[in-house]
Coordinates of C-alpha atoms and ligand atoms in Angstrom, one line a residue:
Chain A
M1 CA 174.3 211.8 119.7
T2 CA 173.8 213.9 116.6
K3 CA 175.6 212.5 113.6
I4 CA 175.8 214.1 110.2
L5 CA 178.5 212.4 108.1
T6 CA 178.5 209.0 109.7
K7 CA 174.8 208.8 110.3
H8 CA 174.2 206.1 107.7
F9 CA 177.5 204.2 108.1
D10 CA 175.7 201.0 109.1
E11 CA 174.4 200.8 105.5
P12 CA 176.7 198.4 103.7
K13 CA 176.2 199.9 100.3
L14 CA 176.3 203.6 101.2
H15 CA 179.1 204.0 98.7
E16 CA 176.7 203.2 95.8
L17 CA 174.7 205.9 94.2
E18 CA 171.4 204.1 94.5
T19 CA 171.7 203.7 98.3
Y20 CA 173.1 207.1 98.8
K21 CA 170.2 208.7 96.9
R22 CA 167.6 206.7 98.9
L23 CA 169.0 208.3 102.0
D24 CA 168.4 211.9 100.9
G25 CA 171.6 211.9 98.8
Y26 CA 172.0 214.7 96.2
K27 CA 169.0 216.6 97.7
G28 CA 171.3 219.3 99.0
L29 CA 172.8 219.8 95.5
A30 CA 169.3 220.0 94.0
K31 CA 168.4 222.7 96.5
A32 CA 171.7 224.6 95.9
L33 CA 171.2 224.6 92.1
T34 CA 167.8 226.5 92.7
M35 CA 169.8 229.1 94.7
T36 CA 172.2 231.9 93.5
P37 CA 175.8 231.2 94.2
A38 CA 175.8 234.2 96.7
D39 CA 172.8 232.6 98.6
V40 CA 174.6 229.3 98.9
T41 CA 177.7 231.0 100.3
A42 CA 175.4 233.0 102.7
E43 CA 173.8 229.7 103.9
V44 CA 177.2 228.2 104.6
L45 CA 178.3 231.3 106.4
K46 CA 175.2 231.1 108.6
S47 CA 176.1 227.4 109.4
N48 CA 179.4 228.3 111.1
L49 CA 181.1 225.6 109.2
R50 CA 184.8 225.7 109.9
G51 CA 187.5 224.1 107.7
L52 CA 188.2 220.6 109.1
G53 CA 191.5 220.1 107.3
G54 CA 193.3 221.6 110.3
A55 CA 193.2 225.4 110.3
G56 CA 189.5 225.8 111.2
F57 CA 189.0 228.7 108.8
P58 CA 185.3 229.6 108.3
T59 CA 184.3 228.0 105.0
G60 CA 181.8 230.6 103.8
A61 CA 184.2 233.4 104.5
K62 CA 186.9 231.6 102.5
W63 CA 184.5 231.2 99.5
G64 CA 183.5 234.9 99.9
T65 CA 187.1 236.0 99.0
V66 CA 186.9 234.4 95.6
P67 CA 186.4 237.3 93.0
P68 CA 183.1 236.9 91.3
P69 CA 183.2 235.9 87.5
D70 CA 182.0 239.3 86.4
K71 CA 185.0 240.9 88.1
V72 CA 187.6 238.3 87.2
P73 CA 186.4 236.3 84.2
G74 CA 187.9 232.9 83.3
P75 CA 188.1 229.6 85.1
R76 CA 188.1 229.0 88.8
Y77 CA 188.4 225.7 90.6
V78 CA 187.5 223.8 93.8
V79 CA 190.2 221.4 94.8
V80 CA 189.4 218.7 97.4
N81 CA 192.3 218.1 99.7
A82 CA 192.3 214.3 100.3
D83 CA 196.1 214.3 100.9
E84 CA 195.5 213.3 104.7
S85 CA 199.0 212.5 106.0
E86 CA 199.2 214.1 109.5
P87 CA 200.1 211.2 111.9
G88 CA 197.0 210.3 113.8
C89 CA 194.5 211.3 111.2
Y90 CA 192.5 208.8 109.1
K91 CA 189.0 210.2 109.1
D92 CA 189.2 211.3 105.5
R93 CA 190.2 207.8 104.5
V94 CA 187.1 206.4 106.2
L95 CA 184.9 209.1 104.6
L96 CA 186.2 208.4 101.2
T97 CA 185.7 204.7 101.6
R98 CA 182.2 204.8 103.1
A99 CA 180.6 207.9 101.6
P100 CA 182.3 209.0 98.3
H101 CA 179.0 210.4 97.0
Q102 CA 178.6 212.7 100.1
L103 CA 182.0 214.2 99.1
I104 CA 181.1 214.5 95.4
E105 CA 177.8 216.2 96.3
G106 CA 179.6 218.6 98.7
L107 CA 182.1 219.4 95.9
L108 CA 179.4 220.1 93.4
I109 CA 177.8 222.4 95.9
A110 CA 181.0 224.3 96.5
S111 CA 181.7 224.5 92.8
H112 CA 178.3 226.0 92.2
A113 CA 178.9 228.6 95.1
I114 CA 182.1 229.9 93.4
G115 CA 181.1 229.3 89.8
A116 CA 183.6 226.6 89.1
K117 CA 183.0 224.5 85.9
E118 CA 185.8 222.2 86.6
S119 CA 187.0 220.8 89.9
F120 CA 189.5 218.3 91.3
I121 CA 189.9 215.7 93.9
F122 CA 193.5 215.3 95.0
V123 CA 194.0 212.0 96.7
R124 CA 197.2 210.9 98.4
G125 CA 198.9 208.2 96.4
E126 CA 198.8 205.7 99.3
Y127 CA 195.0 205.8 99.3
Q128 CA 194.8 203.7 96.1
N129 CA 191.9 201.6 97.5
Q130 CA 190.1 204.9 98.2
Y131 CA 191.0 206.3 94.8
D132 CA 189.4 203.3 93.1
I133 CA 186.2 203.8 95.2
V134 CA 185.9 207.5 94.4
E135 CA 186.7 206.8 90.8
K136 CA 183.8 204.4 90.7
A137 CA 181.4 206.7 92.5
L138 CA 182.4 209.5 90.1
K139 CA 181.6 207.3 87.1
E140 CA 178.1 206.7 88.6
A141 CA 177.6 210.4 89.1
D142 CA 178.8 211.2 85.6
D143 CA 176.4 208.6 84.1
A144 CA 173.5 210.0 86.1
G145 CA 174.2 213.4 84.8
L146 CA 175.0 214.9 88.2
T147 CA 178.3 216.5 87.1
K148 CA 176.6 218.4 84.3
T149 CA 177.2 221.7 86.1
C150 CA 180.8 221.0 86.9
S151 CA 183.2 218.2 85.7
I152 CA 185.4 216.5 88.3
K153 CA 188.8 215.1 87.8
L154 CA 191.0 212.9 90.0
M155 CA 194.7 213.3 90.7
R156 CA 197.1 211.4 93.0
G157 CA 200.0 212.6 95.1
A158 CA 203.4 211.0 95.4
G159 CA 204.1 210.5 99.1
A160 CA 204.9 213.9 100.4
Y161 CA 203.2 215.1 103.6
I162 CA 203.8 218.8 102.7
S163 CA 201.6 218.3 99.6
G164 CA 198.7 218.5 102.0
L165 CA 199.3 222.2 102.7
D166 CA 197.1 224.1 100.4
T167 CA 199.6 226.0 98.4
A168 CA 202.0 223.1 98.3
L169 CA 199.1 221.0 97.0
L170 CA 198.6 223.4 94.2
E171 CA 202.4 223.3 93.3
T172 CA 202.2 219.5 93.3
M173 CA 199.1 219.7 91.0
E174 CA 201.1 222.0 88.7
G175 CA 203.7 219.3 88.4
K176 CA 206.3 220.9 90.6
K177 CA 208.1 220.2 93.8
A178 CA 205.7 220.7 96.8
W179 CA 207.2 223.9 98.0
P180 CA 204.7 226.0 99.9
R181 CA 204.0 229.4 98.5
Q182 CA 204.4 232.5 100.6
P183 CA 201.0 234.3 100.6
P184 CA 199.6 236.7 99.6
P185 CA 198.2 236.2 97.2
F186 CA 196.0 233.5 98.8
P187 CA 194.8 230.6 96.6
T188 CA 191.2 232.1 96.4
V189 CA 192.7 235.0 94.4
A190 CA 195.6 233.2 92.6
G191 CA 195.6 229.5 93.2
L192 CA 195.9 226.7 90.6
M193 CA 197.7 228.0 87.6
A194 CA 197.1 231.4 89.1
K195 CA 193.3 231.1 88.8
P196 CA 191.0 231.7 91.8
T197 CA 190.9 228.4 93.7
V198 CA 189.2 227.1 96.8
V199 CA 191.0 224.3 98.6
N200 CA 188.8 222.5 101.0
N201 CA 189.2 219.3 103.1
V202 CA 187.2 216.1 102.5
E203 CA 185.3 216.3 105.7
T204 CA 184.5 220.1 105.3
L205 CA 183.0 219.5 101.9
S206 CA 181.2 216.4 103.1
M207 CA 179.2 218.6 105.6
L208 CA 177.7 220.6 102.7
P209 CA 174.8 218.3 101.6
F210 CA 173.4 218.5 105.1
I211 CA 173.8 222.2 105.4
L212 CA 172.0 222.8 102.1
R213 CA 169.3 220.3 102.8
E214 CA 168.6 221.1 106.4
G215 CA 169.7 224.8 106.5
G216 CA 172.7 226.6 107.9
E217 CA 170.9 227.4 111.1
A218 CA 170.1 223.7 111.8
F219 CA 173.8 223.0 111.4
A220 CA 175.0 225.9 113.6
K221 CA 172.6 224.7 116.3
I222 CA 174.4 221.3 116.6
G223 CA 177.8 222.8 117.4
S224 CA 179.1 225.4 119.8
P225 CA 179.4 229.2 119.3
K226 CA 181.1 229.9 115.9
N227 CA 181.8 226.2 115.5
G228 CA 178.9 224.7 113.6
G229 CA 178.0 221.0 113.3
T230 CA 180.0 218.0 114.2
V231 CA 183.6 216.9 113.9
V232 CA 185.0 213.5 113.2
F233 CA 187.8 212.3 115.5
S234 CA 190.2 209.6 114.4
V235 CA 191.3 208.0 117.7
S236 CA 194.4 205.8 117.9
G237 CA 197.1 204.8 120.4
H238 CA 196.6 203.4 123.8
V239 CA 192.8 203.1 123.9
E240 CA 190.4 200.1 124.0
K241 CA 188.5 200.9 120.8
E242 CA 190.4 202.7 118.1
G243 CA 188.2 204.2 115.4
I244 CA 186.5 207.3 114.1
Y245 CA 183.9 209.0 116.4
E246 CA 181.7 211.8 115.2
V247 CA 180.7 214.3 117.9
P248 CA 179.1 217.7 118.0
M249 CA 181.6 220.6 118.1
G250 CA 182.1 221.6 121.6
S251 CA 182.0 218.0 123.1
K252 CA 184.3 217.3 126.0
L253 CA 187.6 215.5 125.6
R254 CA 186.5 213.1 128.2
D255 CA 183.4 212.2 126.1
V256 CA 185.6 211.3 123.0
L257 CA 187.9 209.3 125.2
E258 CA 184.9 207.4 126.6
L259 CA 183.5 206.6 123.2
A260 CA 186.9 205.0 122.4
G261 CA 186.6 202.8 125.5
G262 CA 189.0 204.8 127.6
V263 CA 192.7 204.2 128.1
R264 CA 193.6 200.5 127.6
K265 CA 192.8 198.4 130.6
G266 CA 195.4 198.3 133.5
H267 CA 197.0 201.5 132.3
K268 CA 196.9 205.2 133.2
L269 CA 196.5 208.2 131.0
K270 CA 199.7 210.1 130.3
A271 CA 198.8 212.5 127.5
V272 CA 196.4 213.1 124.6
I273 CA 197.4 214.6 121.4
P274 CA 194.2 216.2 120.2
G275 CA 194.6 216.8 116.5
G276 CA 197.5 215.0 115.0
T277 CA 201.2 215.0 116.1
S278 CA 201.7 218.6 115.1
M279 CA 199.5 219.6 118.1
P280 CA 201.0 220.0 121.6
P281 CA 199.7 217.4 124.1
L282 CA 197.0 217.7 126.7
L283 CA 197.1 216.1 130.2
E284 CA 194.7 214.3 132.5
K285 CA 193.7 217.6 134.0
D286 CA 192.5 218.8 130.7
L287 CA 189.9 216.1 130.2
D288 CA 187.0 218.5 130.8
L289 CA 188.2 220.8 128.0
T290 CA 185.7 221.7 125.4
L291 CA 186.7 220.5 121.9
D292 CA 186.2 223.1 119.2
F293 CA 188.7 225.3 117.3
D294 CA 188.5 228.3 119.7
A295 CA 188.1 226.7 123.2
I296 CA 191.0 224.3 122.8
R297 CA 193.4 227.2 122.1
A298 CA 193.0 228.3 125.7
A299 CA 194.9 225.1 126.6
G300 CA 197.8 226.0 124.3
T301 CA 197.0 223.5 121.6
F302 CA 194.9 223.0 118.5
L303 CA 192.0 220.9 117.2
G304 CA 194.0 220.4 114.0
A305 CA 192.4 217.6 111.9
G306 CA 191.0 215.7 114.8
G307 CA 193.7 213.0 114.9
M308 CA 193.5 212.0 118.5
I309 CA 196.5 210.0 119.8
V310 CA 196.1 208.7 123.4
L311 CA 199.3 207.8 125.3
D312 CA 199.4 205.8 128.6
E313 CA 202.2 205.7 131.1
T314 CA 204.3 203.3 129.0
A315 CA 204.9 206.1 126.5
D316 CA 208.2 208.0 126.9
A317 CA 208.1 211.8 126.0
V318 CA 211.6 211.7 124.6
E319 CA 210.8 208.8 122.3
V320 CA 207.5 210.6 121.3
A321 CA 209.2 213.9 120.6
H322 CA 212.0 212.2 118.7
N323 CA 209.5 210.3 116.6
I324 CA 207.6 213.5 115.7
E325 CA 210.8 215.5 114.9
R326 CA 212.1 212.6 112.8
F327 CA 208.9 212.8 110.8
L328 CA 209.2 216.6 110.4
T329 CA 212.9 216.3 109.3
H330 CA 211.8 213.8 106.6
E331 CA 208.9 216.0 105.5
S332 CA 210.5 219.5 105.6
C333 CA 210.5 220.7 102.0
G334 CA 213.8 222.4 102.7
Q335 CA 213.3 225.9 101.4
C336 CA 213.5 227.7 104.8
T337 CA 216.8 227.3 106.6
P338 CA 215.4 227.4 110.1
C339 CA 212.9 224.5 109.3
R340 CA 215.4 222.4 107.3
E341 CA 218.2 222.7 109.7
G342 CA 216.2 223.1 112.9
S343 CA 214.3 219.8 112.3
F344 CA 217.4 218.0 111.6
W345 CA 219.2 219.2 114.7
S346 CA 216.2 218.8 117.0
E347 CA 216.1 215.2 115.9
E348 CA 219.9 214.8 116.5
I349 CA 219.7 216.2 120.0
L350 CA 216.7 214.0 120.8
E351 CA 218.5 211.0 119.5
R352 CA 221.5 211.8 121.6
I353 CA 219.3 212.1 124.7
L354 CA 217.7 208.8 123.8
D355 CA 221.1 207.2 123.5
G356 CA 221.8 208.3 127.1
K357 CA 224.5 210.8 125.8
G358 CA 222.5 214.0 126.5
T359 CA 224.2 216.9 128.0
A360 CA 223.1 219.6 130.4
E361 CA 222.7 222.1 127.5
D362 CA 220.4 219.9 125.5
M363 CA 217.1 220.9 127.0
P364 CA 217.7 224.7 127.0
N365 CA 219.2 224.3 123.5
L366 CA 216.0 222.7 122.3
T367 CA 214.0 225.5 123.8
R368 CA 216.1 228.2 122.3
M369 CA 216.1 226.5 118.9
G370 CA 212.4 226.1 119.1
E371 CA 211.9 229.8 119.8
N372 CA 214.1 230.7 116.8
I373 CA 212.2 228.6 114.3
T374 CA 208.5 229.2 115.1
G375 CA 207.3 232.3 113.3
K376 CA 210.4 232.6 111.2
V377 CA 209.5 230.2 108.4
I378 CA 207.1 230.1 105.4
C379 CA 204.6 227.5 106.6
A380 CA 203.2 225.7 109.7
L381 CA 205.4 222.7 109.3
G382 CA 208.3 224.8 110.3
D383 CA 206.4 226.3 113.1
T384 CA 205.6 222.8 114.3
V385 CA 209.3 221.9 114.4
G386 CA 209.8 224.6 117.0
V387 CA 206.7 223.8 118.9
I388 CA 207.5 220.1 119.4
A389 CA 211.1 220.9 120.5
R390 CA 209.7 223.0 123.3
T391 CA 206.4 221.5 124.4
W392 CA 207.2 217.9 125.1
Q393 CA 210.1 218.7 127.4
Q394 CA 208.1 221.4 129.1
K395 CA 205.2 219.1 129.8
F396 CA 207.4 216.1 130.7
P397 CA 210.7 217.3 132.1
E398 CA 211.1 214.2 134.2
D399 CA 211.2 211.9 131.1
F400 CA 214.1 214.0 129.7
K401 CA 216.0 214.5 132.9
K402 CA 216.0 210.8 133.7
R403 CA 217.8 210.2 130.4
I404 CA 220.4 212.9 130.8
P405 CA 223.2 211.5 133.0
H406 CA 224.6 214.7 134.4
G407 CA 221.2 216.1 135.4
Q408 CA 219.8 219.5 134.9
A409 CA 221.2 222.4 133.0
S410 CA 223.2 224.9 134.9
Chain B
M1 CA 218.7 214.9 62.9
S2 CA 217.5 217.1 65.7
A3 CA 218.6 216.6 69.3
K4 CA 215.0 215.6 70.1
T5 CA 214.8 212.5 67.9
A6 CA 218.5 211.6 68.6
V7 CA 217.5 210.1 71.9
K8 CA 216.0 206.7 71.7
S9 CA 212.9 206.5 73.9
P10 CA 213.3 204.2 76.8
F11 CA 209.5 203.5 76.6
S12 CA 207.4 201.1 74.5
P13 CA 205.0 202.6 72.0
E14 CA 202.0 201.9 74.4
Q15 CA 203.9 203.6 77.2
E16 CA 204.7 206.6 75.0
K17 CA 201.0 206.8 74.3
A18 CA 200.0 206.6 78.0
L19 CA 202.5 209.4 78.8
E20 CA 201.2 211.6 76.0
G21 CA 197.7 210.9 77.5
W22 CA 198.8 212.5 80.8
T23 CA 199.7 215.7 79.0
K24 CA 196.1 216.1 77.9
A25 CA 194.3 214.8 81.0
Y26 CA 194.0 218.1 82.7
P27 CA 193.5 221.8 81.6
Y28 CA 197.2 222.4 81.5
S29 CA 199.8 219.9 80.4
N30 CA 202.1 220.2 83.3
M31 CA 199.3 219.2 85.6
G32 CA 199.8 215.6 84.3
L33 CA 203.5 215.4 85.2
V34 CA 203.2 213.7 88.7
E35 CA 200.7 211.2 87.4
A36 CA 203.0 210.5 84.4
L37 CA 205.9 210.0 86.7
R38 CA 203.8 207.6 88.9
S39 CA 203.3 205.5 85.7
V40 CA 207.0 205.4 85.0
Q41 CA 207.7 204.4 88.6
D42 CA 205.1 201.6 88.3
W43 CA 206.5 200.3 85.0
N44 CA 210.2 200.4 85.9
R45 CA 210.0 200.4 89.7
M46 CA 212.4 203.3 89.6
I47 CA 212.9 206.4 87.4
S48 CA 216.2 206.7 85.6
P49 CA 217.7 209.9 84.3
E50 CA 216.9 208.7 80.7
A51 CA 213.3 208.0 81.5
A52 CA 213.0 211.5 83.2
A53 CA 214.6 213.1 80.2
R54 CA 212.1 211.5 77.8
V55 CA 209.2 212.5 80.1
G56 CA 210.6 216.0 80.0
E57 CA 210.6 215.9 76.2
I58 CA 207.0 214.7 76.1
F59 CA 205.9 217.5 78.4
G60 CA 208.2 220.1 76.9
L61 CA 210.0 220.6 80.1
P62 CA 213.8 220.7 80.8
F63 CA 215.4 217.7 82.3
N64 CA 216.3 219.4 85.6
R65 CA 212.7 220.5 86.1
V66 CA 211.6 216.9 85.9
W67 CA 214.5 215.5 87.8
G68 CA 213.9 217.9 90.6
V69 CA 210.3 216.6 90.9
V70 CA 211.5 213.0 90.8
N71 CA 213.9 213.6 93.6
F72 CA 211.5 215.5 95.8
F73 CA 208.7 212.9 96.1
P74 CA 209.2 209.8 98.2
T75 CA 207.1 207.7 95.9
F76 CA 209.7 208.2 93.1
T77 CA 213.0 206.3 93.4
I78 CA 216.2 206.5 91.5
K79 CA 217.1 203.0 92.5
P80 CA 214.9 200.0 91.9
T81 CA 212.3 198.9 94.4
G82 CA 210.8 195.3 94.5
K83 CA 207.9 194.3 92.3
F84 CA 206.1 194.4 95.6
R85 CA 207.1 197.5 97.5
V86 CA 206.2 196.9 101.1
G87 CA 205.7 200.0 103.3
L88 CA 205.5 199.8 107.1
C89 CA 204.5 202.9 108.9
H90 CA 206.7 204.2 111.7
G91 CA 204.6 207.2 112.5
L92 CA 203.7 207.8 116.1
S93 CA 200.6 205.6 116.5
C94 CA 202.4 202.8 114.7
F95 CA 205.6 203.3 116.8
L96 CA 203.5 203.0 120.0
K97 CA 202.2 199.7 118.6
G98 CA 205.6 198.2 118.0
S99 CA 206.5 199.1 114.4
D100 CA 210.2 198.6 115.3
K101 CA 209.5 194.9 116.0
M102 CA 207.7 194.5 112.7
E103 CA 210.7 196.1 110.9
S104 CA 212.9 193.4 112.3
C105 CA 210.3 190.8 111.2
L106 CA 210.2 192.1 107.6
E107 CA 214.0 192.1 107.5
K108 CA 214.1 188.6 108.7
T109 CA 211.2 187.2 106.6
L110 CA 212.2 188.9 103.3
G111 CA 215.9 188.5 104.0
V112 CA 216.9 192.0 102.9
K113 CA 217.6 195.3 104.7
K114 CA 215.3 198.2 104.2
K115 CA 215.2 199.7 100.7
E116 CA 217.2 196.7 99.3
V117 CA 215.6 194.3 96.8
T118 CA 215.4 190.5 97.1
P119 CA 217.6 188.7 94.5
D120 CA 214.4 187.6 92.5
G121 CA 213.4 191.3 92.3
K122 CA 210.1 190.5 94.0
F123 CA 210.3 192.4 97.3
S124 CA 211.6 195.5 98.9
W125 CA 210.5 197.1 102.1
E126 CA 210.9 200.4 103.8
P127 CA 209.6 202.4 106.8
M128 CA 207.1 205.0 105.7
E129 CA 205.4 207.9 107.3
C130 CA 201.8 207.9 108.5
L131 CA 199.7 205.8 106.1
G132 CA 196.5 207.2 107.4
A133 CA 195.5 203.9 109.0
C134 CA 196.6 204.7 112.6
E135 CA 193.8 202.5 114.0
Q136 CA 195.4 199.5 112.3
A137 CA 198.8 200.1 113.7
P138 CA 201.4 199.2 112.8
A139 CA 200.0 199.8 109.3
L140 CA 201.4 197.8 106.4
Q141 CA 200.9 198.5 102.7
V142 CA 202.0 196.9 99.5
N143 CA 202.2 199.1 96.4
D144 CA 200.0 201.9 97.8
R145 CA 197.3 199.5 99.1
L146 CA 196.7 199.1 102.8
Q147 CA 197.0 195.5 104.0
G148 CA 196.1 196.1 107.7
A149 CA 198.1 195.9 110.9
A150 CA 201.4 194.1 110.5
T151 CA 201.7 190.9 112.4
E152 CA 204.1 188.0 111.9
Q153 CA 201.4 186.1 110.2
L154 CA 200.6 188.9 107.8
I155 CA 204.3 189.4 106.9
A156 CA 204.7 185.7 106.4
K157 CA 201.8 185.7 103.9
L158 CA 203.5 188.4 101.8
K159 CA 205.6 185.6 100.3
D160 CA 202.5 184.2 98.6
L161 CA 202.0 187.4 96.5
K162 CA 202.1 186.8 92.8
Ligands
FMN501 C1 202.0 220.9 106.9 C2 200.5 220.9 106.6 C3 199.9 219.8 106.1 C4 198.5 219.9 105.8 N1 197.9 218.7 105.3 C5 196.6 218.8 105.0 C6 196.0 217.6 104.5 O1 196.6 216.5 104.3 N2 194.6 217.7 104.3 C7 193.9 218.8 104.5 O2 192.7 218.9 104.2 N3 194.5 219.9 105.0 C8 195.9 219.9 105.2 N4 196.4 221.1 105.7 C9 195.6 222.3 105.8 C10 195.6 223.0 104.4 O3 196.7 223.8 104.2 C11 194.3 223.8 104.2 O4 194.1 224.7 105.3 C12 193.0 223.0 104.1 O5 193.1 222.0 103.2 C13 191.8 223.9 103.8 O6 190.7 223.1 103.9 P1 189.5 223.4 104.9 O7 189.4 224.9 105.1 O8 188.4 222.7 104.4 O9 190.1 222.9 106.2 C14 197.8 221.1 106.0 C15 198.4 222.2 106.5 C16 199.8 222.1 106.9 C17 200.4 223.3 107.5
SF4_502 S1 208.7 225.9 107.0 FE1 209.7 224.0 106.3 S2 208.2 222.8 105.1 FE2 207.4 225.0 105.3 S3 208.1 226.0 103.5 FE3 209.7 226.3 105.0 S4 211.2 224.6 104.8 FE4 209.3 224.1 103.7
FES503 S1 200.9 206.7 112.3 FE1 201.0 204.8 111.2 S2 199.2 204.9 110.0 FE2 199.2 206.8 111.0

């Protein structure tokens, strides 16, 4: 199967500059530096690369909205989003650990494309091991003169999931509470310290060396329509072989599950969360679904950041929904009332159902609340609060009813 | 004497220098604030109002501005943590792999409830949200470094940390 990012992962010293260079490392950057920024962006547009941090926004199109230096002079930045905190996602951790130079090369290519002379890698604080690895790789790159065109600085977060949302990331970097901003303006116009800023995910940027080296067309050919290249799934939960699996965009859910050794022996599949716990679950009947940003929407869910959690029949939908709402309550930044209060009350209701004290009104109340939250808040975390409150009970009503002593709602 | 110099710094001269350093680490001084507060948390295992006030002076920011940040981020605490701050993930993948049992094991082995510190100041533990290590569930970390999947053996070995 075609691999791009993990192709050389059997090389034990891939994290070192010498090994990385021997395996075509920094050739994409060399190529990019012979091209104009506009041509680099055009190549990335052609590749159909989509943002792999969760939203799937076309990367070349995002860069294209940065005002050129002759229109808006002054600094502009690229920020690497290495805040990875969505439950189920850990591919960025593995990419940072095994291939830090691939990311640095990608970042330098992106910086050239938008004319950034200074860029940043924002790493979640809990990835101290990865921070050390990237710091070392960056030192190697500095010493080798690779960062002459754009200097790179590191920064760590402080434990908040919401810092991973691009505008909240920028607030965190500015030394503020991680309160998401209400766009417009979008970060590409007014981002870090109100300067034009591109925020891209670790995996997205790590694709760039290949795209520049082999061409956008070659990358596009690997994936499915409008979804170029590959995607790295982080698989966890009730499977035989947890781990990361890189597959071409447009692979089938069944294929990824198979790579992970299938559902653990002696058990039956109950649900698959495709992209991290914010994404509604899929069922056994969805196994032939195509995995790319567009196709998966037909099934009412999202590819997200590829954090695939597999649940077998031992998982209880009430416990799962409660676990996710508890997480969202903890992580809500609190600035929108529907999200702050709605996450809290969803968690409370689910806890009551778990304790066997649910009432007939609880399920319809969760649905009603859910409908009143999604779309009425600043950011996607709040939308998720509503989505989780509705979807798990819709997909697994038996699990809920069984725990509510007085049966169904009237 | 100005109000500024009236407050005695709660930091050593080296610490003062390190904090000053964070004001110059990035293109705008405020960009160093979260990193500066991370240092304070590391040194003191908590951030007191006095420490936050002094950081504010160094950054030229009002106390409330800094205190708001301290209270927002889970890494920062206004009560002490142990020298070894143990985090056990209770995110979904880790919950599915028995994180609740490992919470009981931590409580029993370390002899304190969550977010409490052992009498020698060495340990505290707390449930944490997804640590980005869902394939090593239930994931356990010490001071922001992943240790692997929590087992009774791994937790027993924590006692050897120096
Ligand atoms: C609540 C929330 C949390 C997010 N966390 C992350 C994250 O940890 N890492 C990430 O790359 N993107 C995260 N995103 C998506 C970012 O907002 C942004 O879309 C992304 O970093 C852009 O990079 P990309 O275009 O390369 O995907 C999050 C979004 C939301 C709504
Ligand atoms: S939706 Fe929730 S997390 Fe997002 S800005 Fe509003 S309160 Fe904060
Ligand atoms: S859910 Fe525990 S590490 Fe991700």
